[in-house]
Short mmCIF file of C-alpha atoms and ligand atoms in Angstrom, two decimals:
data_model
loop_
_atom_site.label_atom_id
_atom_site.label_comp_id
_atom_site.label_asym_id
_atom_site.label_seq_id
_atom_site.Cartn_x
_atom_site.Cartn_y
_atom_site.Cartn_z
CA MET A 76 8.09 10.64 -33.65
CA SER A 77 9.05 13.59 -35.47
CA LEU A 78 13.00 13.29 -36.18
CA VAL A 79 15.24 16.71 -36.72
CA LEU A 80 19.42 16.20 -37.46
CA GLU A 81 20.15 19.74 -37.49
CA ASN A 82 23.58 20.63 -38.91
CA VAL A 83 24.68 17.33 -37.69
CA ASP A 84 28.63 16.14 -38.63
CA LYS A 85 30.57 13.09 -37.25
CA ILE A 86 34.03 13.72 -37.30
CA TYR A 87 36.09 10.30 -36.08
CA GLY A 88 39.71 11.39 -34.52
CA GLU A 89 38.12 14.66 -34.34
CA GLY A 90 41.34 16.35 -33.18
CA SER A 91 44.04 13.88 -34.32
CA ARG A 92 46.40 13.38 -37.03
CA HIS A 93 44.03 11.38 -39.54
CA PRO A 94 40.61 12.50 -39.36
CA VAL A 95 37.86 10.68 -40.80
CA HIS A 96 34.83 13.39 -41.97
CA ALA A 97 32.37 11.31 -41.86
CA VAL A 98 28.46 12.93 -41.86
CA ARG A 99 29.05 16.74 -42.59
CA THR A 100 26.50 19.11 -41.96
CA MET A 101 23.75 16.91 -42.30
CA ASN A 102 20.13 18.75 -41.71
CA LEU A 103 16.94 15.89 -42.06
CA ASP A 104 13.18 16.76 -40.75
CA ILE A 105 11.25 13.75 -40.49
CA ALA A 106 8.06 13.50 -39.89
CA ASP A 107 5.73 11.74 -37.40
CA GLY A 108 4.94 8.07 -39.32
CA GLU A 109 7.43 8.61 -42.54
CA ILE A 110 9.50 5.63 -43.29
CA ILE A 111 12.84 7.55 -45.06
CA ALA A 112 15.80 6.30 -46.95
CA LEU A 113 18.79 6.71 -46.87
CA LEU A 114 20.83 5.65 -49.48
CA GLY A 115 23.70 5.53 -50.81
CA SER A 116 26.66 3.82 -51.81
CA SER A 117 29.12 2.45 -49.75
CA GLY A 118 31.01 4.38 -47.41
CA CYS A 119 28.61 7.58 -47.47
CA GLY A 120 27.75 7.96 -44.03
CA LYS A 121 24.93 6.19 -43.79
CA THR A 122 25.80 4.18 -41.10
CA SER A 123 27.30 6.72 -39.31
CA THR A 124 24.34 8.88 -39.59
CA LEU A 125 21.88 6.60 -37.58
CA ARG A 126 25.11 5.33 -35.01
CA MET A 127 24.36 9.17 -34.59
CA VAL A 128 21.78 9.13 -33.88
CA ALA A 129 20.85 5.97 -31.80
CA GLY A 130 23.50 6.50 -29.53
CA PHE A 131 26.37 4.93 -30.28
CA GLU A 132 28.34 7.20 -31.70
CA THR A 133 28.65 10.15 -30.30
CA VAL A 134 27.80 13.54 -32.58
CA SER A 135 30.48 15.62 -33.16
CA HIS A 136 28.80 19.12 -34.42
CA GLY A 137 25.10 19.57 -33.94
CA THR A 138 21.07 17.81 -32.49
CA ILE A 139 19.15 15.60 -33.24
CA ASN A 140 15.74 15.61 -31.55
CA LEU A 141 12.59 12.91 -31.11
CA ALA A 142 9.13 14.49 -31.32
CA GLY A 143 10.56 18.16 -30.26
CA ARG A 144 13.08 16.16 -27.18
CA ARG A 145 16.51 16.81 -27.74
CA ILE A 146 18.38 13.55 -27.75
CA ASP A 147 21.99 13.43 -28.45
CA THR A 148 22.66 14.09 -25.46
CA LEU A 149 21.01 10.96 -23.74
CA PRO A 150 22.16 7.42 -23.48
CA PRO A 151 21.30 5.52 -25.85
CA ALA A 152 18.93 3.06 -23.38
CA ARG A 153 16.42 7.15 -22.72
CA ARG A 154 16.48 7.76 -26.23
CA GLY A 155 13.12 5.73 -27.54
CA VAL A 156 15.19 3.81 -30.07
CA ALA A 157 15.17 0.39 -31.78
CA MET A 158 18.15 -0.53 -33.85
CA ALA A 159 18.67 -3.49 -36.68
CA PHE A 160 22.39 -3.55 -36.77
CA GLU A 161 24.24 -4.33 -40.01
CA GLY A 162 26.22 -6.51 -38.33
CA TYR A 163 23.15 -8.41 -36.70
CA ALA A 164 24.84 -8.24 -33.43
CA LEU A 165 22.44 -11.29 -31.37
CA TYR A 166 22.99 -12.39 -28.17
CA PRO A 167 25.35 -15.97 -28.89
CA PRO A 168 24.02 -17.89 -25.48
CA LEU A 169 19.98 -17.00 -25.87
CA THR A 170 17.97 -18.88 -28.88
CA ILE A 171 16.34 -16.44 -31.46
CA ALA A 172 13.30 -16.74 -29.43
CA GLU A 173 15.44 -15.14 -26.77
CA ASN A 174 17.00 -12.63 -28.58
CA ILE A 175 13.30 -11.63 -30.49
CA GLY A 176 11.37 -11.21 -27.10
CA PHE A 177 15.03 -9.92 -25.29
CA ALA A 178 13.29 -6.09 -25.08
CA LEU A 179 9.44 -7.09 -23.73
CA ARG A 180 10.63 -9.35 -21.30
CA GLY A 181 13.06 -6.56 -20.15
CA GLU A 182 9.48 -5.18 -19.87
CA ARG A 183 8.20 -8.26 -17.42
CA ARG A 184 5.49 -8.56 -19.74
CA ASP A 185 3.34 -12.01 -19.72
CA LYS A 186 5.46 -14.46 -20.42
CA ALA A 187 2.75 -15.98 -23.08
CA ALA A 188 1.77 -12.91 -24.76
CA VAL A 189 5.72 -12.24 -25.28
CA GLU A 190 5.74 -15.27 -26.93
CA GLN A 191 2.66 -14.69 -29.29
CA GLU A 192 4.38 -11.52 -29.82
CA VAL A 193 7.73 -13.48 -30.96
CA ARG A 194 6.04 -16.14 -32.94
CA GLU A 195 4.25 -13.70 -35.02
CA VAL A 196 6.94 -11.50 -36.08
CA ALA A 197 8.69 -14.36 -37.38
CA ASP A 198 6.59 -15.91 -39.28
CA LEU A 199 6.32 -12.60 -40.99
CA LEU A 200 9.49 -12.79 -41.40
CA GLU A 201 9.73 -16.68 -42.32
CA ILE A 202 12.02 -16.98 -39.74
CA GLY A 203 9.35 -19.16 -37.52
CA PRO A 204 11.28 -22.89 -37.71
CA ILE A 205 14.46 -21.49 -36.22
CA LEU A 206 12.73 -19.69 -32.93
CA GLY A 207 14.33 -22.60 -30.58
CA ARG A 208 17.64 -22.24 -32.75
CA LYS A 209 20.72 -20.21 -31.82
CA PRO A 210 22.36 -18.14 -33.84
CA ASN A 211 25.33 -19.50 -33.74
CA GLY A 212 25.02 -22.35 -37.65
CA LEU A 213 22.64 -20.39 -38.98
CA SER A 214 22.61 -18.80 -42.29
CA GLY A 215 23.91 -14.52 -42.42
CA GLY A 216 20.21 -14.35 -44.41
CA GLN A 217 18.55 -15.89 -40.84
CA GLN A 218 20.05 -14.21 -38.53
CA GLN A 219 19.49 -10.38 -40.40
CA ARG A 220 15.54 -11.02 -40.31
CA ALA A 221 16.38 -12.29 -36.23
CA SER A 222 17.92 -9.18 -36.30
CA LEU A 223 15.15 -7.57 -37.87
CA ALA A 224 12.50 -8.61 -35.94
CA ARG A 225 14.04 -7.39 -32.57
CA ALA A 226 14.00 -4.52 -34.10
CA LEU A 227 10.14 -4.52 -35.09
CA ILE A 228 8.90 -6.46 -32.02
CA ARG A 229 9.74 -3.56 -30.50
CA ARG A 230 6.97 -0.21 -29.34
CA ALA A 231 9.58 2.18 -29.87
CA ASP A 232 9.81 6.10 -31.02
CA LEU A 233 11.70 5.79 -33.76
CA HIS A 234 12.52 2.43 -35.33
CA LEU A 235 16.46 2.35 -37.16
CA LEU A 236 16.98 -0.28 -39.76
CA ASP A 237 20.13 -0.56 -41.07
CA GLU A 238 20.72 -2.98 -44.28
CA PRO A 239 17.93 -5.49 -43.08
CA MET A 240 17.50 -7.38 -45.85
CA GLY A 241 20.98 -7.21 -47.84
CA GLN A 242 21.92 -10.84 -47.65
CA LEU A 243 18.27 -12.20 -48.67
CA GLU A 244 17.81 -13.72 -52.26
CA PRO A 245 15.61 -11.42 -54.40
CA GLN A 246 12.58 -12.62 -54.36
CA LEU A 247 11.97 -13.18 -50.12
CA ARG A 248 13.43 -9.41 -50.38
CA ALA A 249 10.40 -8.61 -52.22
CA VAL A 250 8.54 -10.08 -50.90
CA LEU A 251 9.24 -9.02 -47.41
CA ARG A 252 9.90 -5.17 -48.24
CA GLY A 253 6.24 -5.14 -48.55
CA ARG A 254 5.44 -6.76 -45.98
CA VAL A 255 7.03 -4.68 -43.46
CA LYS A 256 6.77 -2.12 -44.96
CA ALA A 257 2.61 -3.04 -44.22
CA ARG A 258 3.75 -3.92 -40.81
CA ILE A 259 5.48 -0.61 -40.00
CA LYS A 260 2.71 1.63 -40.84
CA GLU A 261 -0.07 -0.55 -39.23
CA ARG A 262 1.65 0.49 -36.12
CA GLY A 263 2.83 4.27 -37.24
CA TYR A 264 5.65 4.00 -36.53
CA THR A 265 8.47 6.60 -38.11
CA ALA A 266 11.64 4.81 -39.78
CA VAL A 267 14.74 5.11 -41.08
CA LEU A 268 16.26 2.85 -43.27
CA VAL A 269 19.07 2.53 -44.72
CA THR A 270 20.38 0.69 -47.82
CA HIS A 271 22.59 1.28 -51.21
CA ASP A 272 19.82 -0.58 -53.03
CA GLN A 273 17.50 2.36 -54.82
CA GLY A 274 14.85 -0.38 -55.71
CA GLU A 275 14.68 -1.08 -51.96
CA ALA A 276 14.57 2.23 -51.21
CA ASN A 277 11.88 3.06 -53.07
CA ALA A 278 9.65 0.00 -52.88
CA MET A 279 10.21 1.21 -49.24
CA ALA A 280 10.48 4.98 -48.80
CA ASP A 281 8.18 7.61 -48.39
CA ARG A 282 11.09 9.56 -48.92
CA ILE A 283 14.76 9.25 -49.77
CA ALA A 284 17.78 10.94 -48.31
CA VAL A 285 20.49 10.57 -51.10
CA MET A 286 23.79 11.01 -49.73
CA GLU A 287 27.76 11.12 -51.13
CA ALA A 288 30.44 11.62 -49.42
CA GLY A 289 29.26 11.99 -46.01
CA VAL A 290 27.17 15.42 -47.56
CA LEU A 291 22.96 14.86 -48.30
CA GLN A 292 22.65 15.35 -52.49
CA GLN A 293 18.78 15.48 -52.53
CA PHE A 294 15.82 14.22 -49.94
CA GLY A 295 12.75 13.34 -51.53
CA SER A 296 10.25 11.34 -52.89
CA PRO A 297 10.64 9.19 -55.53
CA ALA A 298 9.32 11.15 -57.73
CA ASP A 299 11.16 13.70 -57.12
CA LEU A 300 14.73 12.15 -57.37
CA ARG A 301 13.37 11.40 -60.92
CA GLU A 302 12.15 13.85 -62.58
CA ARG A 303 14.42 16.58 -61.09
CA PRO A 304 17.16 15.90 -59.35
CA ALA A 305 19.37 18.40 -58.09
CA ASN A 306 22.17 17.61 -58.87
CA LEU A 307 24.20 15.56 -61.48
CA PHE A 308 25.18 13.54 -58.99
CA VAL A 309 21.43 12.23 -57.88
CA GLY A 310 20.46 12.30 -61.87
CA THR A 311 23.04 9.41 -62.75
CA PHE A 312 22.93 7.39 -59.05
CA PHE A 313 18.78 7.14 -58.92
CA GLY A 314 17.66 5.76 -61.72
CA GLU A 315 18.52 2.33 -63.40
CA PRO A 316 19.75 2.02 -66.43
CA PRO A 317 21.65 5.45 -64.63
CA MET A 318 20.84 8.97 -67.22
CA ASN A 319 22.72 9.97 -70.14
CA THR A 320 24.18 12.31 -70.02
CA LEU A 321 25.73 14.90 -72.65
CA PRO A 322 28.49 17.44 -72.46
CA GLY A 323 27.55 20.76 -73.78
CA ARG A 324 26.71 24.67 -73.73
CA ALA A 325 23.54 26.63 -74.29
CA THR A 326 23.65 28.16 -77.29
CA ALA A 327 20.82 31.28 -79.21
CA GLN A 328 19.04 27.98 -80.54
CA GLY A 329 19.73 26.02 -77.91
CA PHE A 330 21.43 23.85 -76.97
CA GLU A 331 24.54 21.85 -78.47
CA ALA A 332 26.05 18.70 -76.83
CA LEU A 333 29.97 17.76 -78.19
CA ASP A 334 32.43 15.29 -78.35
CA GLU A 335 35.25 14.82 -76.51
CA ALA A 336 37.05 17.23 -78.66
CA GLY A 337 35.29 20.43 -78.19
CA ALA A 338 32.99 20.04 -81.25
CA VAL A 339 29.56 20.34 -81.58
CA ALA A 340 27.95 16.63 -82.22
CA LEU A 341 24.16 17.49 -81.46
CA ARG A 342 22.35 20.50 -82.39
CA ILE A 343 18.78 20.53 -80.43
CA LEU A 344 16.61 23.10 -81.71
CA ALA A 345 14.54 24.22 -78.44
CA PRO A 346 14.13 27.61 -76.72
CA LEU A 347 16.32 27.96 -73.49
CA PRO A 348 14.33 27.46 -69.74
CA PRO A 349 14.55 30.79 -68.31
CA GLY A 350 17.74 31.66 -66.29
CA ILE A 351 20.20 30.09 -68.87
CA GLU A 352 22.20 32.14 -70.83
CA PRO A 353 23.89 31.69 -74.42
CA GLY A 354 27.95 30.71 -73.86
CA ARG A 355 26.39 28.39 -70.28
CA ASP A 356 28.39 25.00 -70.40
CA VAL A 357 26.09 22.43 -69.40
CA VAL A 358 25.90 18.73 -68.82
CA LEU A 359 22.74 17.86 -70.41
CA GLY A 360 20.70 14.29 -68.54
CA LEU A 361 18.01 11.94 -70.68
CA ARG A 362 16.39 9.35 -68.97
CA PRO A 363 17.21 6.58 -71.08
CA HIS A 364 13.20 5.38 -71.23
CA ARG A 365 13.07 8.86 -73.05
CA LEU A 366 15.24 8.70 -75.90
CA HIS A 367 13.48 7.49 -78.67
CA LEU A 368 15.83 4.99 -81.25
CA GLY A 369 13.74 4.30 -84.60
CA THR A 370 13.14 7.38 -84.95
CA GLY A 371 14.40 11.38 -85.08
CA ALA A 372 16.70 13.91 -86.21
CA PHE A 373 19.77 12.53 -84.82
CA GLN A 374 22.01 8.93 -86.36
CA GLY A 375 23.53 6.41 -83.81
CA GLU A 376 25.56 3.42 -84.29
CA VAL A 377 24.52 0.43 -82.25
CA VAL A 378 27.04 -1.37 -79.74
CA SER A 379 24.52 -3.51 -77.82
CA ASN A 380 20.70 -3.99 -77.73
CA GLN A 381 19.64 -6.70 -75.21
CA TRP A 382 16.43 -8.14 -74.80
CA LEU A 383 15.43 -8.49 -71.18
CA GLY A 384 12.01 -9.87 -71.82
CA ASP A 385 10.29 -7.27 -71.04
CA GLN A 386 12.07 -4.49 -72.90
CA ALA A 387 14.91 -4.11 -75.05
CA HIS A 388 17.96 -1.97 -73.99
CA VAL A 389 19.98 -0.45 -76.40
CA ALA A 390 23.44 0.99 -76.29
CA ILE A 391 24.26 3.42 -79.07
CA GLU A 392 27.48 5.85 -80.32
CA ALA A 393 26.69 9.07 -80.86
CA ALA A 394 28.25 12.54 -80.96
CA GLY A 395 30.84 10.45 -79.81
CA ARG A 396 29.26 9.44 -76.27
CA MET A 397 27.86 5.97 -75.79
CA LEU A 398 24.00 6.48 -75.43
CA ILE A 399 21.62 4.19 -73.61
CA GLY A 400 17.62 3.54 -74.98
CA ILE A 401 15.02 1.43 -73.57
CA HIS A 402 12.43 0.33 -76.49
CA PRO A 403 9.56 -1.17 -74.90
CA GLU A 404 9.80 -4.26 -77.66
CA ARG A 405 12.01 -5.67 -79.37
CA PHE A 406 14.49 -3.41 -81.35
CA GLY A 407 15.53 -5.84 -84.59
CA ALA A 408 18.75 -3.61 -85.31
CA ARG A 409 21.92 -5.54 -85.70
CA LEU A 410 24.96 -4.01 -84.20
CA GLY A 411 27.40 -1.57 -86.52
CA SER A 412 24.22 -0.05 -88.11
CA THR A 413 23.18 3.26 -88.08
CA VAL A 414 20.12 3.83 -86.77
CA PRO A 415 18.06 6.73 -85.85
CA PHE A 416 17.08 8.33 -82.40
CA GLY A 417 15.50 11.27 -81.39
CA PHE A 418 13.97 12.70 -77.75
CA ASP A 419 11.92 15.27 -76.67
CA PRO A 420 13.76 18.51 -75.30
CA ALA A 421 11.26 18.75 -72.75
CA ASP A 422 12.78 15.55 -71.42
CA LEU A 423 15.98 17.19 -71.18
CA HIS A 424 17.47 17.89 -67.51
CA VAL A 425 19.60 20.83 -67.85
CA PHE A 426 22.94 20.37 -65.19
CA ASP A 427 25.57 23.78 -64.32
CA LYS A 428 29.48 22.14 -65.62
CA ALA A 429 31.43 23.66 -63.75
CA SER A 430 29.03 22.96 -59.81
CA GLY A 431 26.81 19.82 -61.25
CA ILE A 432 23.45 21.89 -59.78
CA ALA A 433 20.48 21.26 -62.04
CA LEU A 434 19.55 24.81 -63.98
CA ALA A 435 16.59 23.00 -65.47
CA HIS A 436 14.10 19.89 -65.56
CA GLY A 437 13.09 19.88 -69.29
CA ALA A 438 15.04 22.64 -71.60
CA VAL A 439 10.68 23.37 -72.86
CA SER A 440 9.68 24.53 -69.56
N1 ADP B 1185 35.25 3.97 -36.04
C1 ADP B 1185 35.30 4.05 -37.20
N2 ADP B 1185 36.01 5.13 -36.94
C2 ADP B 1185 37.03 5.95 -38.45
N3 ADP B 1185 36.63 6.08 -39.86
C3 ADP B 1185 34.79 5.28 -39.13
C4 ADP B 1185 34.28 4.60 -38.62
N4 ADP B 1185 33.53 4.24 -39.04
C5 ADP B 1185 33.42 4.49 -39.68
N5 ADP B 1185 34.14 4.94 -41.00
C6 ADP B 1185 34.93 5.84 -41.91
O1 ADP B 1185 33.30 6.53 -42.10
C7 ADP B 1185 33.26 6.65 -43.15
C8 ADP B 1185 31.65 6.77 -43.73
O2 ADP B 1185 30.97 5.00 -42.89
P1 ADP B 1185 29.02 4.89 -42.79
O3 ADP B 1185 29.51 5.20 -42.54
O4 ADP B 1185 30.59 3.70 -42.04
O5 ADP B 1185 29.34 4.65 -43.98
P2 ADP B 1185 28.53 3.48 -44.38
O6 ADP B 1185 27.85 2.85 -43.85
O7 ADP B 1185 27.95 4.16 -46.05
O8 ADP B 1185 28.31 2.31 -45.63
C9 ADP B 1185 34.08 5.70 -44.03
O9 ADP B 1185 35.27 6.18 -44.71
C10 ADP B 1185 34.13 4.59 -42.53
O10 ADP B 1185 35.74 4.22 -43.29
MG1 MG B 1186 26.60 1.32 -43.28
#
């Protein structure tokens, strides 16, 4: 079902001497059947947002609507929301099977049917063999999958998954990402996934909401975030390895990248995009795979050169800055050697230096 957050704030200890403003004027509009990810570093307000939707935290200001019905004033049990908690929250006296089927048994469903469903979701998450065990003594990864199973088994209007796979080995995580996504999509569920792992957000979410310090930075598809980052924060946070950044200035001929002393280090000839006037202080952003090594108008010193098995990551020092380039093949340059490099000005992202807001994506638009 569609979920709409309108101007939602969370202030812990509001009115106390040390309030914590964890979520600030959050607006999100999530479509029925959509999977979205709340992505951001630790402490940025992801869990607080999720717990307000589930009803385990009060909303300080603003409203939350699910399927057109206001829910932030309702007790958790009446919101139609299933949640997998960051800390698992399993009942210690119950077996894993009983934990997973708990909500279904509460619905007085047929016992054999419940067992069948528990078995099925346990198989999906590779925890079939531990269904008879109790949570104590199980690994974090096993408890986490039991908690995820308990949420996924429910037919709820909304599924909230808080870092549901953080404890798993990378290989298992990669497999389960695909399975969990397929299950959510098959059933037409709407889901909010919380993660600090952009690979997970990319793999599972239709759209990603990037948060930082309690503030929503951008809400868009993975391609939007990559190709049209709304600001310098999203530009450098989203994408691996991170976007290269060069502080500089717009000129009548294009851009000048400046070194740390403020001297001109690179001149980039390109028509200025509309809305950027000569003299504007900017930060230029260039994705590592858009930096071409071994050819181009500029020179840099190779400071590291790593072959990752399918591509090379090469760090070069130029313009008094460190720039990372991705080369599709082994790059045969020794450390300390000087190599040419270049890029197409059309691949530059231009941000306002003072505000960080994106001014243009592609200097030639
Ligand atoms: N119960 C609480 N009381 C006071 N501050 C809290 C509480 N829960 C979270 N916070 C603070 O709110 C901020 C956001 O936390 P959280 O939502 O858990 O972030 P995330 O899930 O993104 O790591 C952090 O600064 C955290 O310390
Ligand atoms: Mg959290």
